[in-house]
Short mmCIF file of C-alpha atoms in Angstrom, two decimals:
data_model
loop_
_atom_site.label_atom_id
_atom_site.label_comp_id
_atom_site.label_asym_id
_atom_site.label_seq_id
_atom_site.Cartn_x
_atom_site.Cartn_y
_atom_site.Cartn_z
CA MET A 96 21.76 -11.08 20.53
CA THR A 97 22.18 -14.47 18.35
CA ALA A 98 19.91 -16.63 16.60
CA LYS A 99 18.89 -18.82 19.21
CA ASP A 100 17.75 -16.27 21.80
CA ALA A 101 13.92 -16.64 22.45
CA TYR A 102 11.92 -13.80 20.95
CA GLU A 103 11.59 -10.89 23.40
CA PRO A 104 9.87 -7.65 22.34
CA LEU A 105 12.29 -4.94 22.75
CA THR A 106 11.54 -1.82 24.60
CA ALA A 107 13.32 1.76 24.61
CA GLU A 108 15.18 0.55 27.55
CA THR A 109 16.66 -2.71 26.55
CA LEU A 110 17.15 -2.16 22.87
CA GLY A 111 20.69 -1.15 23.19
CA ALA A 112 22.11 -3.62 25.16
CA ARG A 113 20.27 -6.26 23.13
CA LEU A 114 21.23 -5.01 19.74
CA ALA A 115 24.88 -3.95 20.64
CA GLY A 116 26.52 -7.04 18.90
CA ILE A 117 25.26 -5.96 15.57
CA ASP A 118 28.45 -4.48 13.60
CA LEU A 119 26.53 -2.91 10.99
CA LEU A 120 24.12 -0.83 13.07
CA ALA A 121 27.07 0.09 15.57
CA GLY A 122 28.88 1.46 12.17
CA LYS A 123 26.00 3.62 11.12
CA VAL A 124 24.63 4.78 14.66
CA GLY A 125 27.64 4.36 16.74
CA PRO A 126 29.92 1.72 18.82
CA ASP A 127 28.56 2.70 22.33
CA PRO A 128 24.90 1.79 22.77
CA THR A 129 25.25 3.40 25.98
CA GLN A 130 25.14 6.60 23.50
CA TRP A 131 22.48 5.71 21.61
CA ASP A 132 18.86 7.71 21.84
CA VAL A 133 16.20 5.19 21.45
CA GLN A 134 12.58 6.21 20.84
CA GLU A 135 9.39 4.11 20.53
CA VAL A 136 7.50 5.65 17.73
CA GLY A 137 5.23 3.05 16.17
CA ASP A 138 1.62 4.46 15.04
CA GLY A 139 0.56 1.31 13.08
CA ASN A 140 -1.50 -1.09 13.23
CA LEU A 141 0.83 -4.02 14.03
CA ASN A 142 4.46 -3.26 15.12
CA LEU A 143 7.08 -1.83 17.21
CA VAL A 144 9.05 0.96 15.68
CA PHE A 145 12.32 2.65 17.04
CA ILE A 146 14.28 5.36 16.10
CA VAL A 147 17.65 4.68 17.40
CA LYS A 148 20.16 7.58 17.08
CA GLY A 149 24.00 8.32 17.89
CA PRO A 150 26.91 9.88 17.23
CA GLN A 151 27.69 8.78 13.85
CA GLY A 152 23.85 8.90 12.52
CA ALA A 153 20.45 7.02 13.02
CA ALA A 154 18.69 3.49 12.28
CA ILE A 155 14.83 2.50 12.41
CA VAL A 156 14.43 -0.45 14.01
CA LYS A 157 10.98 -2.72 13.46
CA GLN A 158 10.11 -5.62 15.35
CA ALA A 159 6.81 -7.49 14.95
CA LEU A 160 4.65 -8.13 17.61
CA PRO A 161 2.71 -11.25 18.16
CA TYR A 162 -0.62 -9.72 17.98
CA VAL A 163 -2.23 -7.14 15.93
CA ARG A 164 -1.17 -4.16 18.01
CA LEU A 165 -4.63 -2.14 17.37
CA VAL A 166 -6.53 -4.65 18.93
CA GLY A 167 -4.57 -6.67 21.39
CA ASP A 168 -3.70 -10.36 22.39
CA SER A 169 -6.78 -11.45 21.58
CA TRP A 170 -5.82 -11.25 17.68
CA PRO A 171 -3.06 -12.97 17.49
CA LEU A 172 -0.40 -12.87 14.46
CA PRO A 173 2.41 -14.72 13.46
CA LEU A 174 5.81 -13.36 13.89
CA TYR A 175 7.23 -14.69 10.64
CA ARG A 176 5.55 -11.49 8.98
CA ALA A 177 9.07 -9.49 9.74
CA PHE A 178 10.48 -12.58 7.15
CA TYR A 179 8.27 -11.61 4.46
CA GLU A 180 8.95 -7.89 4.83
CA TYR A 181 12.38 -8.37 4.51
CA HIS A 182 12.09 -10.72 1.66
CA ALA A 183 9.81 -7.93 0.08
CA LEU A 184 12.07 -5.08 0.61
CA THR A 185 14.99 -6.78 -0.42
CA ARG A 186 13.13 -7.41 -3.74
CA GLU A 187 11.87 -4.05 -3.88
CA ALA A 188 15.22 -2.48 -3.87
CA ALA A 189 16.30 -4.77 -6.63
CA ARG A 190 13.65 -4.19 -9.01
CA ASP A 191 13.44 -0.28 -8.32
CA PRO A 192 16.57 0.99 -6.90
CA GLY A 193 16.46 3.82 -4.28
CA ALA A 194 12.68 3.19 -4.04
CA VAL A 195 12.82 1.52 -0.39
CA PRO A 196 15.27 2.32 2.28
CA GLU A 197 18.31 0.35 2.70
CA VAL A 198 18.14 -2.95 4.47
CA TRP A 199 21.15 -3.32 7.24
CA HIS A 200 20.18 -6.09 9.50
CA PHE A 201 17.23 -8.78 9.73
CA ASP A 202 17.09 -11.28 12.56
CA GLU A 203 14.20 -14.03 11.88
CA THR A 204 14.08 -15.29 15.42
CA GLN A 205 13.59 -11.92 17.04
CA ALA A 206 11.55 -10.85 13.82
CA LEU A 207 12.95 -7.56 13.40
CA VAL A 208 14.61 -5.62 10.53
CA VAL A 209 17.23 -3.01 11.05
CA MET A 210 17.20 -0.24 7.86
CA GLU A 211 17.96 3.42 6.72
CA PHE A 212 16.26 6.07 8.69
CA LEU A 213 14.40 8.27 6.76
CA SER A 214 14.94 11.92 7.26
CA PRO A 215 13.70 14.55 7.16
CA HIS A 216 10.76 12.50 5.41
CA ARG A 217 7.29 12.68 6.71
CA ILE A 218 4.58 10.07 6.45
CA LEU A 219 2.65 11.10 3.00
CA ARG A 220 -0.67 11.11 4.29
CA GLN A 221 0.04 13.56 7.03
CA LYS A 222 1.68 15.67 4.44
CA LEU A 223 -1.62 15.31 2.43
CA ILE A 224 -3.48 16.07 5.48
CA ALA A 225 -1.44 19.27 6.14
CA GLY A 226 -2.05 20.41 2.36
CA GLU A 227 1.84 19.87 1.25
CA ARG A 228 2.95 19.00 -2.10
CA VAL A 229 5.42 16.55 -3.13
CA ASP A 230 7.35 17.35 -6.32
CA GLY A 231 7.46 14.18 -8.54
CA LEU A 232 5.33 12.17 -6.30
CA ALA A 233 2.96 10.86 -9.23
CA GLU A 234 6.16 9.91 -11.22
CA ARG A 235 7.91 8.18 -7.96
CA LEU A 236 5.13 6.13 -7.43
CA GLY A 237 3.85 5.09 -10.95
CA LEU A 238 7.65 3.95 -11.68
CA PHE A 239 7.40 2.23 -8.09
CA CYS A 240 4.14 0.31 -9.08
CA ALA A 241 5.42 -0.57 -13.02
CA ARG A 242 9.04 -1.65 -12.19
CA THR A 243 7.90 -3.74 -8.95
CA GLY A 244 5.00 -5.43 -10.97
CA PHE A 245 6.76 -6.29 -14.16
CA ARG A 246 9.99 -7.16 -12.97
CA GLY A 247 8.35 -9.22 -10.42
CA SER A 248 6.42 -11.03 -13.11
CA GLU A 249 6.79 -13.57 -15.82
CA LEU A 250 7.14 -10.79 -18.07
CA SER A 251 10.51 -10.43 -16.78
CA MET A 252 11.43 -13.24 -14.62
CA LYS A 253 12.45 -16.72 -15.65
CA SER A 254 9.23 -18.94 -14.60
CA ALA A 255 11.24 -21.13 -12.34
CA ASP A 256 12.44 -18.53 -10.23
CA LYS A 257 9.23 -17.13 -10.17
CA LYS A 258 7.06 -20.44 -9.28
CA ALA A 259 9.86 -21.10 -6.19
CA ASP A 260 9.40 -17.13 -4.97
CA VAL A 261 5.59 -17.75 -5.39
CA GLY A 262 6.17 -20.83 -3.08
CA LEU A 263 8.21 -18.91 -0.37
CA PHE A 264 5.46 -16.12 -0.09
CA SER A 265 2.53 -18.74 -0.09
CA GLY A 266 3.62 -18.81 3.64
CA ASN A 267 2.45 -15.67 4.86
CA VAL A 268 -1.20 -16.94 5.46
CA GLU A 269 -2.16 -15.08 8.19
CA ILE A 270 -1.11 -11.58 6.99
CA PRO A 271 -3.06 -11.76 3.59
CA ALA A 272 -6.14 -13.10 5.41
CA ILE A 273 -6.33 -9.96 6.83
CA THR A 274 -6.80 -8.14 4.01
CA GLU A 275 -8.95 -10.91 2.37
CA GLY A 276 -11.43 -10.00 5.20
CA LEU A 277 -10.91 -6.69 6.43
CA VAL A 278 -11.06 -4.97 3.02
CA PHE A 279 -13.15 -7.42 0.55
CA THR A 280 -15.70 -8.87 2.42
CA ASP A 281 -16.37 -7.17 6.09
CA PRO A 282 -17.21 -4.04 4.67
CA TYR A 283 -20.32 -5.31 2.82
CA PHE A 284 -21.90 -7.16 6.47
CA GLU A 285 -22.28 -6.54 10.28
CA ALA A 286 -18.93 -7.72 10.51
CA GLU A 287 -17.59 -7.85 14.57
CA LEU A 288 -14.76 -5.34 14.19
CA ASN A 289 -16.62 -3.15 11.96
CA ASN A 290 -17.01 0.66 13.41
CA HIS A 291 -18.16 3.78 11.17
CA THR A 292 -19.13 7.54 11.73
CA PRO A 293 -22.62 8.15 12.97
CA GLY A 294 -25.07 9.45 10.26
CA LEU A 295 -23.53 6.86 7.46
CA ASP A 296 -26.37 4.07 7.87
CA PRO A 297 -28.28 4.99 4.84
CA VAL A 298 -25.61 5.01 2.52
CA ILE A 299 -24.17 1.89 3.93
CA LYS A 300 -27.55 0.32 3.39
CA ILE A 301 -27.23 1.15 -0.30
CA LEU A 302 -24.19 -0.89 -0.56
CA ARG A 303 -25.05 -3.92 1.63
CA ASP A 304 -28.60 -4.15 -0.08
CA ASP A 305 -26.78 -4.28 -3.83
CA PRO A 306 -25.79 -8.10 -4.58
CA ALA A 307 -24.06 -7.14 -7.66
CA LEU A 308 -21.93 -4.64 -5.86
CA LYS A 309 -21.04 -7.54 -3.23
CA ALA A 310 -20.79 -10.18 -6.10
CA ARG A 311 -18.11 -8.11 -7.79
CA ALA A 312 -16.05 -7.18 -4.60
CA GLN A 313 -16.21 -11.07 -4.39
CA ARG A 314 -14.80 -11.13 -7.62
CA MET A 315 -11.90 -9.44 -6.95
CA LEU A 316 -11.16 -11.27 -4.03
CA LEU A 317 -10.80 -14.50 -5.97
CA LYS A 318 -8.81 -12.69 -8.16
CA PHE A 319 -6.63 -11.30 -5.16
CA SER A 320 -6.36 -15.02 -3.36
CA ALA A 321 -5.91 -16.95 -6.60
CA ASN A 322 -3.99 -14.79 -9.01
CA THR A 323 -0.31 -14.56 -8.73
CA GLU A 324 0.72 -12.04 -11.37
CA THR A 325 3.42 -10.47 -9.20
CA LEU A 326 4.70 -10.19 -6.15
CA LEU A 327 2.90 -7.33 -4.34
CA HIS A 328 3.61 -4.39 -1.86
CA GLY A 329 -0.03 -5.71 -0.62
CA ASP A 330 -0.51 -2.39 1.55
CA LEU A 331 0.39 0.60 -0.49
CA HIS A 332 -1.17 3.47 0.65
CA SER A 333 -0.67 7.03 1.86
CA GLY A 334 0.70 5.51 5.22
CA SER A 335 3.43 3.19 3.19
CA VAL A 336 5.01 6.43 1.87
CA MET A 337 7.63 8.88 3.39
CA ALA A 338 8.17 11.81 1.58
CA THR A 339 10.16 15.19 1.52
CA GLU A 340 9.38 18.19 -0.84
CA ASP A 341 10.99 16.22 -3.21
CA ASP A 342 11.84 12.54 -2.57
CA VAL A 343 9.79 9.81 -2.07
CA ARG A 344 10.35 6.21 -0.77
CA VAL A 345 7.81 3.00 -0.23
CA ILE A 346 7.78 1.48 3.49
CA ASP A 347 6.36 -1.41 5.55
CA PRO A 348 5.42 -3.96 2.57
CA GLU A 349 4.64 -6.88 5.43
CA PHE A 350 1.87 -7.70 3.96
CA ALA A 351 3.42 -8.81 0.55
CA GLN A 352 2.21 -11.78 -1.34
CA TYR A 353 1.33 -12.54 -5.23
CA GLY A 354 -1.34 -11.10 -6.56
CA PRO A 355 -3.08 -9.32 -9.47
CA LEU A 356 -0.72 -6.35 -11.19
CA GLY A 357 -3.56 -3.95 -10.98
CA PHE A 358 -3.75 -4.58 -6.98
CA ASP A 359 -0.68 -1.99 -5.34
CA ILE A 360 -1.75 0.91 -8.13
CA GLY A 361 -5.30 0.81 -7.03
CA MET A 362 -5.24 1.04 -3.23
CA LEU A 363 -3.09 3.53 -4.04
CA THR A 364 -5.38 5.63 -5.66
CA ALA A 365 -8.09 4.80 -3.48
CA ASN A 366 -5.98 6.46 -0.87
CA TYR A 367 -5.53 9.31 -3.04
CA LEU A 368 -9.25 9.84 -3.53
CA MET A 369 -9.89 9.62 -0.01
CA ALA A 370 -7.16 12.26 0.65
CA TYR A 371 -9.55 14.43 -2.37
CA PHE A 372 -12.73 13.82 -0.74
CA SER A 373 -11.81 14.44 2.98
CA GLN A 374 -9.99 18.12 1.99
CA PRO A 375 -12.97 20.04 3.02
CA GLY A 376 -12.40 19.05 6.42
CA HIS A 377 -8.83 20.31 6.30
CA ARG A 378 -8.61 23.20 4.03
CA GLY A 379 -9.72 26.33 3.53
CA ASP A 380 -9.33 29.44 0.90
CA ASP A 381 -6.89 26.92 -0.95
CA LEU A 382 -9.42 23.81 -1.24
CA ALA A 383 -9.63 24.06 -4.73
CA ALA A 384 -6.14 24.09 -5.91
CA TYR A 385 -5.08 21.78 -3.58
CA GLN A 386 -7.75 18.80 -4.77
CA ASP A 387 -7.02 19.68 -8.34
CA TRP A 388 -3.14 19.00 -7.41
CA LEU A 389 -4.33 15.62 -6.09
CA LEU A 390 -6.58 14.74 -8.97
CA GLU A 391 -3.51 15.61 -11.49
CA VAL A 392 -1.16 13.40 -9.21
CA ILE A 393 -3.79 10.17 -10.01
CA GLU A 394 -3.51 10.77 -13.65
CA GLY A 395 0.17 11.28 -13.66
CA THR A 396 0.87 8.32 -11.61
CA PHE A 397 -1.30 6.30 -13.89
CA ALA A 398 0.58 8.03 -17.27
CA ALA A 399 4.20 7.73 -15.44
CA TYR A 400 3.15 3.52 -14.77
CA GLU A 401 1.70 3.13 -18.67
CA ALA A 402 5.10 4.72 -19.98
CA GLU A 403 7.37 2.59 -17.62
CA PHE A 404 5.49 -0.63 -18.25
CA THR A 405 5.83 0.13 -22.04
CA ARG A 406 9.57 0.95 -21.60
CA LEU A 407 9.78 -2.33 -19.72
CA TRP A 408 7.82 -4.53 -22.20
CA ASP A 409 10.03 -3.06 -25.20
CA ASN A 410 13.33 -3.98 -23.19
CA GLU A 411 12.81 -6.41 -20.44
CA ARG A 412 10.35 -8.64 -21.76
CA THR A 413 12.37 -12.04 -20.93
CA GLY A 414 10.09 -14.13 -19.23
CA MET A 415 7.55 -16.90 -20.52
CA LEU A 416 4.72 -14.15 -21.06
CA TYR A 417 4.58 -12.91 -24.73
CA PRO A 418 7.56 -13.58 -25.83
CA ALA A 419 9.49 -11.85 -28.73
CA ALA A 420 9.50 -15.47 -30.36
CA LEU A 421 5.58 -14.77 -30.96
CA PHE A 422 5.73 -11.24 -31.87
CA GLU A 423 8.66 -9.34 -32.89
CA ASP A 424 10.91 -12.09 -34.39
CA GLN A 425 8.11 -12.89 -36.70
CA GLY A 426 7.79 -9.44 -37.82
CA HIS A 427 4.66 -8.99 -35.58
CA SER A 428 4.12 -5.84 -33.53
CA SER A 429 3.32 -6.79 -29.57
CA ALA A 430 1.50 -3.71 -28.87
CA ALA A 431 -1.65 -4.49 -29.32
CA ALA A 432 -0.96 -7.37 -26.79
CA ARG A 433 0.56 -5.15 -24.24
CA THR A 434 -2.31 -2.48 -24.60
CA GLU A 435 -5.03 -4.73 -24.15
CA LEU A 436 -2.72 -6.20 -20.79
CA LEU A 437 -2.37 -2.38 -19.82
CA ALA A 438 -6.40 -2.37 -20.33
CA GLU A 439 -7.01 -5.33 -17.88
CA ILE A 440 -4.62 -4.03 -15.21
CA TRP A 441 -6.50 -0.63 -15.49
CA GLN A 442 -10.02 -2.26 -14.91
CA ASP A 443 -8.38 -4.49 -11.92
CA ALA A 444 -7.04 -1.40 -10.22
CA VAL A 445 -10.60 0.78 -10.59
CA SER A 446 -12.41 -2.11 -9.29
CA ILE A 447 -9.50 -2.62 -6.16
CA CYS A 448 -9.73 1.46 -5.62
CA GLY A 449 -13.35 0.99 -4.81
CA ILE A 450 -13.50 -1.69 -2.55
CA GLU A 451 -10.54 0.11 -0.50
CA MET A 452 -12.45 3.51 -0.81
CA HIS A 453 -15.22 1.26 1.21
CA ARG A 454 -12.95 -0.52 3.70
CA ARG A 455 -11.28 2.54 5.23
CA CYS A 456 -14.69 3.69 6.17
CA LEU A 457 -16.50 0.79 7.15
CA SER A 458 -13.96 -1.77 8.42
CA LEU A 459 -11.13 -1.93 11.24
CA ALA A 460 -8.23 0.42 10.55
CA HIS A 461 -9.84 3.54 9.13
CA ASN A 462 -7.62 6.00 7.50
CA ALA A 463 -6.28 9.65 9.48
CA ASP A 464 -7.45 11.36 6.34
CA PHE A 465 -11.29 11.36 7.44
CA GLU A 466 -10.69 10.42 11.23
CA GLU A 467 -8.71 13.70 12.26
CA ILE A 468 -11.78 15.47 11.28
CA ALA A 469 -13.18 15.65 14.68
CA ASP A 470 -16.93 16.45 14.01
CA PRO A 471 -19.20 14.05 12.78
CA ALA A 472 -21.41 16.12 11.16
CA ILE A 473 -18.81 17.22 8.52
CA ARG A 474 -16.45 13.81 8.54
CA ALA A 475 -20.29 11.67 7.77
CA PRO A 476 -20.77 13.61 4.08
CA LEU A 477 -17.49 13.75 3.43
CA GLU A 478 -17.21 9.98 3.66
CA ALA A 479 -20.71 9.36 2.12
CA ARG A 480 -19.26 10.91 -0.91
CA ASN A 481 -16.20 8.84 -0.73
CA LEU A 482 -18.55 5.27 -0.46
CA MET A 483 -20.50 6.36 -3.19
CA MET A 484 -17.93 6.94 -5.53
CA GLY A 485 -16.34 3.54 -4.35
CA ARG A 486 -19.84 2.31 -5.54
CA ASP A 487 -19.36 3.58 -8.65
CA LEU A 488 -15.95 2.26 -9.53
CA ILE A 489 -16.99 -1.11 -8.52
CA LEU A 490 -20.02 -1.22 -10.41
CA ASN A 491 -18.70 0.52 -13.54
CA ALA A 492 -15.02 -0.16 -13.88
CA ALA A 493 -15.76 -1.59 -17.51
CA LYS A 494 -17.11 1.46 -18.22
CA ILE A 495 -14.35 4.05 -16.78
CA ASP A 496 -11.92 3.99 -19.33
CA SER A 497 -8.98 6.18 -18.25
CA PRO A 498 -7.90 8.08 -15.47
CA ARG A 499 -9.09 11.28 -16.94
CA ALA A 500 -12.71 9.62 -16.79
CA LEU A 501 -12.23 8.83 -13.29
CA THR A 502 -10.97 12.13 -12.35
CA ASP A 503 -13.94 13.44 -13.49
CA LEU A 504 -16.29 11.36 -11.75
CA ALA A 505 -14.47 12.51 -8.46
CA ARG A 506 -15.15 15.62 -9.35
CA GLN A 507 -19.10 14.79 -9.86
CA HIS A 508 -19.04 12.89 -6.44
CA ASN A 509 -17.14 15.83 -4.92
CA GLY A 510 -20.03 18.16 -5.67
CA LYS A 511 -23.40 16.06 -4.37
CA ASP A 512 -24.99 15.96 -0.96
CA VAL A 513 -25.05 12.40 -0.26
CA LEU A 514 -26.59 12.62 3.36
#
């Protein structure tokens, strides 16, 4: 396949012949495509994903479709999102080595990325639903958020390089627009693609009848759309993480854009909390112990984030922001400035967390934590706790001053009968 070829979606039957000319893929899988076993395994909302296995190994081939797969061709999407995913992966690999799959090939015209096949990794969300634990999960993802956030900002980058990268990623218009609508706006009115579990209407009314809540959500949308602090993964949830019992990798950064430092870790925390609130629909005797572990993961993620952010502040603060010339070179500590910035990141993360908790129950593209609870009579009360916790986080972000305060609040909401 050459760059001049017109875009054409792959199939399991055509992939071998069309990708046979990629030397690195042949080297990883095997030189004879007739010996490749190709399976289409994409279960996400947007793309085709294939596992390609051969006598020498395996690879993942991911190809963008020109529409939202979840909805169909009535919702067109540009193929250029593969371009931004490729560039996000290369930056994440440089800023946090080993955190993402290795990229072996990129074809812009065909909107496809060939990368390392992670095995025996499974999607983290499914592991959490099944009640499995992952050693080092909190530290690994806390480090990822801190390293990609700090090293992708003008705390570390040269200003000219960072501004050029903002210019590059500013072309990714349609994908962030999905977030702007589905996450920040649609949950709070009767949007066309919204859907929710029967029985939630009393709680939904509370949310939509609260102008202060909606104003706060829109204030965070302003930050998301106008703030270019760092390059975000943009969709960091438990479905964008693959794990074994002791290894963790981050995947699928096609929603990458520049935005607030607190965004990624806020979305991640929301998905931990939704895993927490959904557990009564999945667990038996070990329910309390597993829920406690999930809250420990939240606290540990922020602890790892703060520790690594502090280390990077002390050792890699080479950008234009908070330069040593203003602090250490004059005999002054910059610790107070760092603490103030971390507090702002924390407050943004808490607010984003609450908004994401609302989106995943009320907007398009719910998550499996709740959706795999088949009985709506069981699912709705658990989602109601989640929605009211999200409301608390959005309205009271300035008062929730620590990860322990957040997990204590989760325990309180987990004991309430909202419906």
